[in-house]
Amino acid sequence: MHRYPLNPLAALVLSGLLLGCSKADSSNVPTADTAHTASKVELQAWQPSHAARAESWQLLGNDQRLAADAEGLWLLDAGGNRLAQHPGNFYSLDVRQQNDQLLIATTATASQQPTLLRTDTSNLRLRQQLILPATTYRIENLCLYRDESHNLHLFVVGEEGMGDQWLVGNDNRLLDTAAHVRSLRLPPESEHCAVDDQQHLLYISEESVGIWAYGAHPEAEQSRQPVDMVAPFGGLQDMVAGLAAIPGGLLALDADARQLHRYRLTGDSWDSLEPIALDGTVEPERIAVRTANQQSELLLVDGDDGQLYQTRIAWPGSAHTSDADIPVLLPTVQTDPIPSPGDAADDPAIWLHPGDPAASRVLGTDKRNGLAVYDLNGRQLQYLAVGRLNNVDVRHGFQLGEQRVDLAVASNRDHNSLQVFAIDPASGQLRELGQIATPLQDIYGLCMGSAPDGSLYAIANDKDGRFLQYRLNGSNGEISAELVREFAVATQPEGCVVDDLRQRLFIGEEGEAVWALDAGADASTEMTRVIGIGGPIKADIEGLAIYQHPEHPYLVISSQGNGSYAVLDAEPPYQLRGSFRIGLNSRLGIDGVSETDGLEVTSVNLGGQWSQGMLMVQDGRKRMPEGNQNYKYVPWQSIADALQLD
Ligand code: CA
Ligand code: CA
Ligand code: CA
Ligand code: CA
């Protein structure tokens, strides 16, 4: 049994150890006796009356088979008799079957265009067709993937490691136009692919090296885990050929060794079961699988003579359970991308226009260079390149000399200062007001509070755990601040928020818990644990925000480690009301949200879809198309509906 750790670094260490072993004692080469222990299956040659030389096959329900070749797509019965044909010249094939319809992905050979067809299952009658732009590379293979929101994606695997992920459908329909989700950077000898929809995994074979697993989800990061490697690094003898996903596992052909390898996904790694000898074949290269009732039906294509073989193997199904289903809500607006590349967007705030809520503005930090200001449609209105601003917050009604302005304060990491902006209450225009020095060495998070007497506070933290609370003063027309309180948590904090109505301050200790304490300048700094890491919350705890429902205030937490958001009562005993994720909106062409740092929420009626208010979140990975990070807006109504909040 070869078990590979999920961490690619650990795999390198492991392969180094195996190499060491084989040098010291060649009888210890791990592949030495796998051939002897391989179990066998009975292979039955299958000779269809049509498409007998087709390379690309899929097994369907009702004992039907689908093939692609130079004469088109073929629907055959189990006896190999033709049921229907769709003319064309195609190769490569994947399919999703839903009720009486098929969603078919194939490649138009001459034009190198990935082609999607929606047809009737019984006769291949065409309902819808979507033809993608020709690739700049030769297509090796195609794989379909359906995500948790029923978006249909197409993975295109090209020569020399080139590849792409496209959004091609939603529910059981194809889109009118495919949307490019992201480019894939695959190994140079990538050839075959397989997708496990439940586990959101894309498997890729690298012919002479091994099998890799990638995150298939549009928000997944571009990293890979080894499933198995070719000897001497793993259990594959010679070269990896066709792959097929089965519930909770993977099948792979070892073509020259004429073996079928089976892998079971357990936790974060793959257990290799005893390989199955494919006696009688010459070079089994491609595989199609259909699993039902703990049995997998296989169709194999011999790459040497094109002969087809069928057989069945037992497969007890998946013991692996994926994350409990939590609602996936859709963003309805995204902002223009932040000007700086990389991990640059961090934390939003909202400025509410006093007379015209629809003219309110969203502020978003660019932690590499400044602050961007957006309207409610996400268009950038202003950009203030004042330095590395990490977190930003806003409060209304500040007396600046003779003027009354609104204030935005941000933590400036270039100067360990509070960066202050005045907001013109009439126009919403921001202008720099100045900086307030702090004694912090590594200023990080920041939030603001408004006391019952009208004073405004800025509360900044340091990565070392210290919090400094400042009272802001502008009576002489210049901004200044007085340090009024200091406290600390044990480990790195960042997000914080003040519930002004109840004078309660919430702070997030990233790897530990959310704490609550009195926000008052003279109040006790005793902290109450609101919620800790575990269950719905996975480190880091990032942005915090308050939804000011008059009777039921809610605390929203960015649980960065599992890409979700938790909603709790913002009053003791801080009951958890539920969690949600933010997924891809195929109708509006907006990608989903992952790796969120800061967030903000308002309960104010901003009109239209924002009648119950709005949630703004930072998106750590911009897709569809790929680009600089941005912020996404979600109507609070959809959160209230999904979590049944009153
Ligand atoms: Ca980040
Ligand atoms: Ca903020
Ligand atoms: Ca953080
Ligand atoms: Ca995203």
XYZ file of C-alpha atoms and ligand atoms in Angstrom:
650
model
C 0.000 0.000 0.000
C 1.326 3.390 -0.930
C -0.138 6.272 0.906
C 0.844 9.743 -0.164
C 0.711 12.704 2.099
C -1.260 15.688 0.871
C 1.611 18.047 1.357
C 3.790 18.014 -1.781
C 6.846 18.838 0.324
C 6.301 15.786 2.482
C 5.977 13.725 -0.701
C 9.391 14.879 -1.815
C 10.869 13.836 1.506
C 9.155 10.474 1.175
C 10.401 9.870 -2.369
C 13.896 10.794 -1.251
C 13.680 8.120 1.423
C 12.508 5.532 -1.104
C 15.408 6.369 -3.382
C 17.795 5.947 -0.502
C 16.347 2.527 0.240
C 16.661 1.253 -3.303
C 20.295 2.292 -3.481
C 21.148 0.529 -0.257
C 19.286 -2.645 -1.071
C 17.856 -3.083 -4.544
C 15.451 -5.813 -3.404
C 13.607 -3.087 -1.525
C 12.466 -1.244 -4.647
C 8.810 -0.780 -3.844
C 7.503 -1.903 -7.226
C 9.394 -5.207 -7.215
C 6.585 -7.533 -6.290
C 3.432 -5.659 -7.182
C 3.189 -7.608 -10.439
C 2.983 -10.886 -8.531
C 0.291 -9.714 -6.181
C -1.968 -8.210 -8.834
C -5.422 -9.728 -8.812
C -7.235 -10.522 -12.023
C -10.504 -9.769 -13.716
C -12.229 -11.491 -16.589
C -12.036 -9.229 -19.638
C -14.569 -9.637 -22.400
C -13.779 -8.351 -25.869
C -16.550 -6.085 -27.125
C -17.179 -5.555 -30.803
C -19.734 -2.849 -31.623
C -21.270 -2.695 -35.089
C -20.344 1.005 -35.334
C -17.539 3.170 -33.949
C -15.492 0.018 -33.434
C -12.251 2.012 -33.702
C -13.377 5.007 -31.608
C -10.877 5.981 -28.902
C -13.250 8.033 -26.784
C -16.063 6.317 -24.908
C -18.486 6.967 -22.072
C -20.877 4.560 -20.361
C -24.411 5.854 -19.802
C -27.401 4.664 -17.799
C -29.831 2.220 -19.469
C -26.820 0.184 -20.587
C -26.027 2.645 -23.373
C -22.631 3.705 -24.656
C -21.493 6.922 -26.255
C -18.495 7.163 -28.587
C -16.735 9.940 -30.515
C -14.828 9.358 -33.733
C -14.143 10.853 -37.157
C -17.728 10.155 -38.235
C -19.421 11.798 -35.269
C -20.946 10.917 -31.935
C -22.494 7.475 -31.622
C -25.136 6.206 -29.239
C -25.003 2.414 -29.023
C -26.713 -0.220 -26.925
C -24.856 -2.808 -24.858
C -24.887 -5.156 -27.835
C -23.007 -2.561 -29.882
C -26.026 -1.714 -32.062
C -26.453 1.821 -33.288
C -29.230 3.807 -31.594
C -28.354 7.262 -32.950
C -25.565 9.289 -34.537
C -24.685 12.969 -34.513
C -22.486 13.684 -37.553
C -19.102 15.406 -37.242
C -15.461 14.668 -36.669
C -14.750 14.482 -32.967
C -12.392 13.095 -30.373
C -12.282 13.154 -26.558
C -15.511 12.768 -24.629
C -17.126 13.492 -21.309
C -20.774 13.475 -20.382
C -23.220 14.386 -17.617
C -26.585 12.679 -17.715
C -29.629 14.269 -16.135
C -33.054 12.714 -16.513
C -33.684 12.347 -20.226
C -30.935 14.681 -21.383
C -27.212 14.440 -22.002
C -24.641 17.200 -21.681
C -21.772 16.105 -23.909
C -18.301 17.627 -24.168
C -16.085 16.740 -27.108
C -13.468 18.295 -29.397
C -14.066 19.214 -33.037
C -10.965 17.636 -34.556
C -10.333 19.981 -37.465
C -10.939 23.293 -35.706
C -9.634 22.297 -32.246
C -12.770 23.784 -30.719
C -14.182 22.338 -27.520
C -17.815 21.583 -28.310
C -20.722 21.141 -25.910
C -24.013 19.544 -26.915
C -27.232 19.121 -24.991
C -29.221 16.268 -26.490
C -32.030 13.858 -25.720
C -30.651 10.728 -24.112
C -32.666 8.332 -26.229
C -31.769 9.613 -29.695
C -29.068 12.321 -29.447
C -31.544 14.886 -30.798
C -29.760 18.226 -30.456
C -31.356 20.717 -28.032
C -28.512 23.190 -27.584
C -24.942 23.575 -28.750
C -22.083 25.689 -27.446
C -18.848 25.915 -29.408
C -15.851 27.416 -27.632
C -13.118 29.446 -29.310
C -10.358 27.398 -30.924
C -7.486 26.796 -28.547
C -3.954 27.947 -29.309
C -2.744 24.456 -28.381
C -3.651 20.923 -29.403
C -6.337 19.532 -27.088
C -5.357 16.280 -25.388
C -8.518 15.790 -23.358
C -11.662 17.340 -21.926
C -13.391 16.843 -18.594
C -16.692 18.183 -17.281
C -17.213 19.304 -13.683
C -20.389 20.271 -11.894
C -19.876 22.482 -8.822
C -22.070 22.730 -5.707
C -24.192 25.472 -7.306
C -24.865 23.245 -10.373
C -22.598 25.323 -12.556
C -21.158 23.187 -15.331
C -17.455 23.706 -16.033
C -15.208 22.338 -18.767
C -11.547 21.535 -18.208
C -9.504 21.571 -21.405
C -6.177 19.752 -21.116
C -3.717 20.756 -23.816
C -0.290 19.713 -24.941
C 2.766 20.936 -23.023
C 0.827 21.590 -19.843
C -1.493 24.222 -21.206
C -5.090 24.158 -20.082
C -8.180 26.150 -19.303
C -11.279 26.081 -17.157
C -14.473 27.408 -18.751
C -17.940 27.974 -17.352
C -20.249 26.363 -19.927
C -23.611 25.764 -18.248
C -25.868 26.060 -15.265
C -28.435 23.545 -14.027
C -29.264 21.485 -17.086
C -28.645 24.165 -19.700
C -25.668 25.387 -21.636
C -24.794 29.072 -21.538
C -25.143 31.176 -24.688
C -21.475 32.113 -24.371
C -18.792 30.283 -22.405
C -16.934 32.324 -19.791
C -13.223 31.780 -19.213
C -12.757 30.971 -15.527
C -8.990 30.566 -15.334
C -5.926 29.270 -17.114
C -4.442 26.038 -15.794
C -0.744 25.438 -15.459
C -0.395 21.673 -15.725
C 2.642 19.364 -15.989
C 4.252 19.200 -19.454
C 3.166 15.629 -20.212
C -0.443 16.010 -19.057
C -2.738 13.859 -21.102
C -5.733 12.325 -19.357
C -8.133 13.902 -16.890
C -10.943 12.843 -14.610
C -13.170 14.865 -12.265
C -14.794 13.929 -8.973
C -17.718 16.367 -8.623
C -18.407 15.481 -4.978
C -14.814 16.058 -3.885
C -14.220 18.977 -6.282
C -11.073 17.278 -7.584
C -9.495 17.339 -11.027
C -7.142 14.399 -11.612
C -4.424 14.775 -14.222
C -2.055 12.111 -15.528
C 1.514 13.130 -16.247
C 2.546 10.261 -18.464
C 5.977 9.276 -17.188
C 5.681 10.843 -13.717
C 2.389 10.044 -12.041
C -1.088 11.189 -11.137
C -1.892 14.582 -9.604
C -4.991 15.929 -7.918
C -5.912 19.598 -8.357
C -8.785 21.562 -6.867
C -11.509 21.669 -9.522
C -13.497 24.415 -7.842
C -13.312 27.760 -9.638
C -12.061 29.348 -6.412
C -9.466 26.618 -5.741
C -5.855 27.693 -5.561
C -3.473 26.353 -8.176
C -1.746 23.699 -6.132
C -1.556 19.943 -6.603
C -1.224 16.808 -4.514
C 0.374 13.575 -5.702
C -2.018 10.613 -5.890
C 0.609 8.082 -6.998
C 3.926 8.240 -8.839
C 5.674 6.064 -11.383
C 8.398 3.788 -9.921
C 10.696 4.211 -8.134
C 8.742 7.018 -6.468
C 5.430 5.185 -6.285
C 3.361 2.166 -7.207
C 2.820 2.805 -10.908
C 5.160 0.628 -12.938
C 5.635 2.348 -16.205
C 3.415 5.084 -17.529
C 0.083 6.522 -16.582
C -2.682 6.419 -19.154
C -6.466 6.752 -18.831
C -8.120 7.905 -15.618
C -11.687 7.575 -14.375
C -13.183 8.945 -11.169
C -15.375 6.633 -9.128
C -17.260 7.541 -5.936
C -14.613 8.296 -3.320
C -11.754 7.132 -5.525
C -9.949 6.914 -8.812
C -9.099 4.269 -11.410
C -5.927 4.586 -13.485
C -4.398 2.509 -16.253
C -0.727 1.542 -16.160
C -0.571 0.918 -19.907
C 2.705 -0.939 -20.450
C 2.328 -2.947 -17.246
C -1.252 -3.830 -18.301
C -2.618 -3.043 -14.882
C -5.578 -1.212 -13.460
C -4.783 0.776 -10.304
C -7.439 1.665 -7.771
C -7.136 4.510 -5.266
C -9.422 5.247 -2.396
C -9.546 8.797 -1.045
C -9.302 8.673 2.724
C -9.190 11.985 4.478
C -6.522 13.991 2.745
C -4.676 11.231 0.914
C -5.140 8.282 -1.406
C -4.820 4.634 -0.422
C -3.624 2.436 -3.245
C -5.457 -0.891 -3.430
C -3.922 -3.973 -5.003
C -3.634 -3.438 -8.785
C -5.697 -5.567 -11.146
C -3.925 -7.390 -14.006
C -5.476 -6.793 -17.413
C -4.334 -10.011 -19.041
C -5.013 -10.289 -22.757
C -4.638 -6.590 -23.435
C -1.585 -5.164 -25.196
C -1.619 -1.531 -24.049
C -4.812 -0.564 -22.214
C -4.857 3.186 -22.698
C -8.336 4.579 -22.102
C -11.062 3.766 -19.660
C -14.739 4.600 -19.234
C -16.538 3.738 -16.007
C -20.038 3.737 -14.671
C -20.625 2.885 -11.013
C -23.963 1.782 -9.594
C -24.993 -0.573 -6.785
C -21.405 -1.012 -5.560
C -20.331 -2.288 -8.969
C -18.232 -0.459 -11.503
C -18.771 -1.338 -15.119
C -15.607 -0.690 -17.174
C -14.952 -0.239 -20.860
C -11.271 -0.308 -21.865
C -9.704 0.805 -25.137
C -6.460 -0.854 -26.157
C -4.124 1.775 -27.553
C -2.206 -0.790 -29.569
C -4.875 -2.476 -31.687
C -7.964 -0.410 -30.765
C -9.707 -3.467 -29.314
C -12.473 -2.734 -26.762
C -12.878 -4.771 -23.574
C -15.576 -4.729 -20.927
C -15.635 -6.010 -17.375
C -16.990 -5.272 -13.901
C -15.259 -4.759 -10.589
C -16.733 -4.413 -7.120
C -16.475 -0.921 -5.638
C -17.980 -0.496 -2.202
C -18.594 3.185 -2.789
C -17.446 6.123 -0.818
C -16.990 6.140 2.911
C -15.688 9.647 2.593
C -18.112 12.389 3.549
C -17.615 15.870 2.263
C -18.301 19.039 4.254
C -21.843 19.416 5.477
C -23.844 21.352 2.935
C -24.143 24.988 3.764
C -26.061 27.475 1.641
C -24.202 29.029 -1.268
C -25.351 32.604 -1.915
C -24.591 34.631 -5.002
C -22.864 37.989 -5.333
C -24.865 40.413 -7.462
C -22.256 43.168 -7.851
C -18.479 43.115 -8.051
C -16.254 46.159 -7.887
C -13.693 47.185 -10.432
C -10.419 45.370 -9.723
C -8.127 46.919 -7.117
C -5.252 48.793 -8.858
C -2.460 46.709 -7.255
C -1.808 43.090 -8.298
C -1.429 40.149 -5.929
C -3.005 39.872 -2.487
C -3.896 43.563 -2.361
C -7.553 44.124 -1.503
C -8.222 43.642 2.173
C -10.990 45.420 4.004
C -14.124 47.380 3.042
C -16.230 49.986 4.825
C -19.422 51.709 3.804
C -20.255 55.404 3.850
C -24.014 56.032 3.915
C -25.300 59.086 2.106
C -27.578 60.901 4.571
C -30.278 61.887 2.080
C -29.847 59.542 -0.883
C -28.965 56.000 0.212
C -28.393 54.920 -3.388
C -25.514 57.435 -3.536
C -23.725 55.668 -0.673
C -20.130 54.579 -1.249
C -18.044 51.527 -0.525
C -14.446 52.091 0.541
C -11.957 49.282 0.006
C -8.336 49.178 1.060
C -5.551 48.372 -1.384
C -3.050 47.118 1.147
C -0.167 47.657 -1.240
C -0.952 51.258 -2.103
C -4.013 53.078 -0.765
C -7.777 53.305 -0.698
C -10.358 52.860 -3.476
C -13.891 54.263 -3.358
C -16.742 52.564 -5.251
C -20.401 53.266 -5.919
C -23.124 50.696 -5.271
C -22.634 49.330 -8.785
C -18.982 48.636 -8.039
C -17.529 51.367 -10.230
C -14.397 53.000 -8.869
C -15.008 56.704 -8.171
C -11.826 57.655 -6.358
C -8.418 56.221 -5.588
C -6.200 57.723 -2.914
C -2.635 56.423 -3.179
C -1.569 57.238 0.368
C 0.328 54.076 1.296
C -0.252 50.547 2.557
C -3.697 50.781 4.170
C -4.806 47.543 5.813
C -8.220 48.065 7.437
C -10.666 50.948 7.109
C -13.795 52.015 8.952
C -16.259 54.938 8.763
C -18.288 56.979 11.268
C -20.608 59.906 10.735
C -20.788 63.372 12.309
C -17.348 64.706 13.221
C -16.790 68.308 14.200
C -13.787 69.590 12.288
C -13.450 73.238 13.290
C -16.548 74.923 11.937
C -17.356 72.067 9.565
C -19.261 68.854 10.134
C -17.790 65.972 8.152
C -17.848 62.186 8.168
C -14.632 60.309 8.884
C -12.867 57.320 7.422
C -9.852 56.041 9.348
C -7.460 53.381 8.059
C -4.434 51.623 9.534
C -1.380 52.753 7.537
C 1.327 50.073 7.602
C 3.909 52.323 5.937
C 3.934 54.662 8.932
C 2.257 52.660 11.735
C -0.242 55.484 11.787
C -3.941 56.169 11.675
C -4.647 57.556 8.223
C -7.640 59.891 8.418
C -9.938 60.996 5.569
C -12.772 63.517 5.703
C -15.881 62.595 3.704
C -17.998 65.467 2.389
C -21.527 64.616 3.623
C -23.099 66.166 0.528
C -20.960 64.651 -2.216
C -19.370 61.627 -0.554
C -15.981 62.807 -1.829
C -12.985 61.748 0.294
C -10.002 63.942 1.056
C -6.900 63.265 3.089
C -7.005 64.875 6.497
C -3.676 63.665 7.855
C -2.100 60.931 9.917
C -1.927 60.230 13.605
C 1.254 58.521 14.758
C 0.956 55.465 17.013
C 3.643 53.694 19.051
C 2.750 50.375 17.373
C 5.537 48.529 15.534
C 3.311 46.535 13.204
C -0.092 48.172 12.963
C -2.669 45.813 11.495
C -6.443 45.810 12.107
C -8.599 48.859 12.771
C -12.205 49.694 13.579
C -14.129 52.763 14.696
C -16.763 53.434 17.321
C -19.193 56.230 18.115
C -19.951 56.883 21.796
C -23.331 58.081 23.137
C -21.789 61.534 23.788
C -20.930 61.817 20.088
C -17.176 61.232 20.401
C -15.600 59.120 17.699
C -12.953 56.496 18.463
C -10.431 54.597 16.368
C -9.248 51.256 17.743
C -6.097 49.894 16.134
C -4.253 46.661 16.809
C -0.722 45.393 16.321
C 0.228 41.912 15.100
C 1.702 41.398 18.596
C -1.821 41.455 20.094
C -1.930 45.016 21.459
C -5.026 47.195 20.976
C -4.871 50.996 21.289
C -8.099 52.989 21.550
C -7.962 56.657 20.494
C -10.511 59.444 20.914
C -10.477 61.627 17.801
C -10.542 65.405 18.113
C -11.013 68.053 15.410
C -12.333 71.028 17.354
C -9.504 73.328 16.242
C -9.898 72.309 12.600
C -6.950 69.861 12.674
C -7.228 66.138 13.302
C -5.660 64.869 16.507
C -6.183 61.912 18.812
C -5.793 60.998 22.446
C -4.906 57.477 23.549
C -7.642 56.530 26.028
C -7.325 52.812 26.563
C -4.981 49.892 25.911
C -5.458 46.136 26.163
C -4.165 42.992 24.460
C -4.917 39.464 23.289
C -2.362 36.651 23.400
C -1.895 36.050 19.666
C -2.286 37.926 16.378
C -5.551 39.848 16.032
C -6.923 41.672 13.027
C -10.662 42.160 12.513
C -12.710 44.205 14.949
C -16.058 45.989 15.020
C -18.007 48.180 17.440
C -21.752 47.823 17.980
C -22.394 51.528 18.690
C -25.960 50.964 19.927
C -24.841 48.598 22.678
C -21.312 49.954 23.113
C -19.863 46.494 22.582
C -16.515 45.871 20.887
C -15.859 42.558 19.116
C -12.285 41.571 18.319
C -10.949 38.611 16.358
C -7.868 36.748 17.509
C -7.094 35.092 14.162
C -6.180 31.581 15.277
C -8.146 31.471 18.509
C -11.542 33.140 18.996
C -13.780 36.159 18.693
C -13.997 38.108 21.970
C -16.431 40.767 23.182
C -15.759 43.598 25.616
C -17.258 46.922 26.587
C -16.368 49.585 24.008
C -16.371 52.483 26.484
C -13.141 54.448 26.890
C -13.243 54.056 30.678
C -14.878 50.621 30.776
C -13.382 47.337 31.944
C -11.332 45.428 29.392
C -12.581 42.067 30.610
C -13.330 39.867 27.593
C -16.050 37.314 26.936
C -15.435 34.506 24.472
C -18.031 34.794 21.679
C -16.995 31.829 19.499
C -13.762 29.886 19.091
C -12.013 28.095 16.262
C -13.715 24.748 15.549
C -17.021 23.714 14.041
C -18.071 26.373 11.548
C -15.075 28.623 12.252
C -11.719 27.698 10.750
C -8.636 29.869 11.195
C -8.011 32.595 10.306
C -10.801 34.585 11.860
C -10.767 37.676 9.628
C -13.321 40.440 9.069
C -16.087 41.161 11.587
C -19.195 43.293 11.032
C -22.490 44.108 12.764
C -25.910 43.983 11.111
C -27.989 46.517 13.057
C -31.377 44.876 13.143
C -33.078 46.960 15.875
C -34.055 43.945 17.974
C -31.710 41.233 16.756
C -28.252 42.537 15.972
C -26.104 40.012 14.133
C -22.365 39.548 14.071
C -20.919 38.403 10.723
C -17.526 36.655 10.801
C -15.220 35.818 7.889
C -14.066 32.250 8.564
C -11.187 32.360 6.122
C -9.939 28.777 6.573
C -13.092 27.219 5.122
C -14.155 30.027 2.822
C -17.382 30.673 4.704
C -19.163 33.325 6.748
C -20.820 32.724 10.105
C -23.748 34.736 11.441
C -24.245 34.931 15.223
C -26.504 36.878 17.530
C -24.442 39.924 18.476
C -25.756 39.695 22.028
C -25.146 37.085 24.728
C -25.238 34.150 24.578
C -24.032 34.804 21.001
C -25.992 31.958 19.477
C -24.805 30.777 16.074
C -27.508 31.404 13.457
C -25.799 29.684 10.561
C -23.065 29.808 7.927
C -22.973 30.354 4.193
C -20.575 30.573 1.291
C -20.586 32.932 -1.678
C -20.542 31.137 -5.024
C -20.264 31.920 -8.702
C -23.142 33.856 -10.255
C -23.331 32.426 -13.778
C -26.209 34.704 -14.808
C -24.283 37.877 -14.012
C -20.845 36.492 -14.847
C -19.427 37.145 -11.366
C -17.020 34.662 -9.813
C -17.484 33.264 -6.318
C -15.630 34.424 -3.231
C -12.853 32.723 -1.312
C -10.069 33.536 1.140
C -11.950 36.591 2.417
C -10.055 39.023 4.627
C -12.269 41.961 5.508
C -16.008 42.378 5.218
C -18.640 44.977 6.087
C -22.394 44.912 6.374
C -25.168 47.490 6.612
C -28.835 47.087 7.511
C -29.791 50.406 5.924
C -32.215 50.285 3.009
C -30.069 51.275 0.042
C -32.917 50.757 -2.410
C -33.744 48.025 -4.916
C -32.067 44.716 -4.159
C -30.450 46.311 -1.092
C -33.736 47.001 0.705
C -32.621 44.862 3.656
C -29.062 46.097 3.409
C -25.893 44.688 1.964
C -22.825 42.584 2.738
C -19.495 43.577 1.147
C -16.617 41.077 1.159
C -13.071 41.015 -0.102
C -12.446 38.217 -2.644
C -8.992 36.650 -2.400
C -9.074 35.044 -5.855
C -10.392 36.885 -8.877
C -11.592 34.544 -11.613
C -13.705 34.721 -14.752
C -11.572 36.427 -15.897
C -8.507 36.166 -13.680
C -7.214 39.505 -12.561
C -6.502 41.789 -9.649
C -8.608 41.175 -6.537
C -11.895 42.959 -5.962
C -14.848 43.256 -3.588
C -18.215 41.547 -4.010
C -21.661 42.705 -2.780
C -24.402 40.343 -1.589
C -27.981 41.445 -0.778
C -28.701 40.885 2.933
C -32.116 39.584 1.904
C -30.508 36.436 0.467
C -28.623 35.859 3.745
C -31.773 36.400 5.832
C -33.687 33.993 3.580
C -30.993 31.295 3.570
C -30.428 31.381 7.346
C -34.080 32.084 8.164
C -33.222 35.214 10.090
C -36.134 37.392 11.156
Ca -5.537 38.046 1.717
Ca -13.672 47.649 7.681
Ca -5.288 37.809 8.603
Ca -13.228 34.748 -6.499
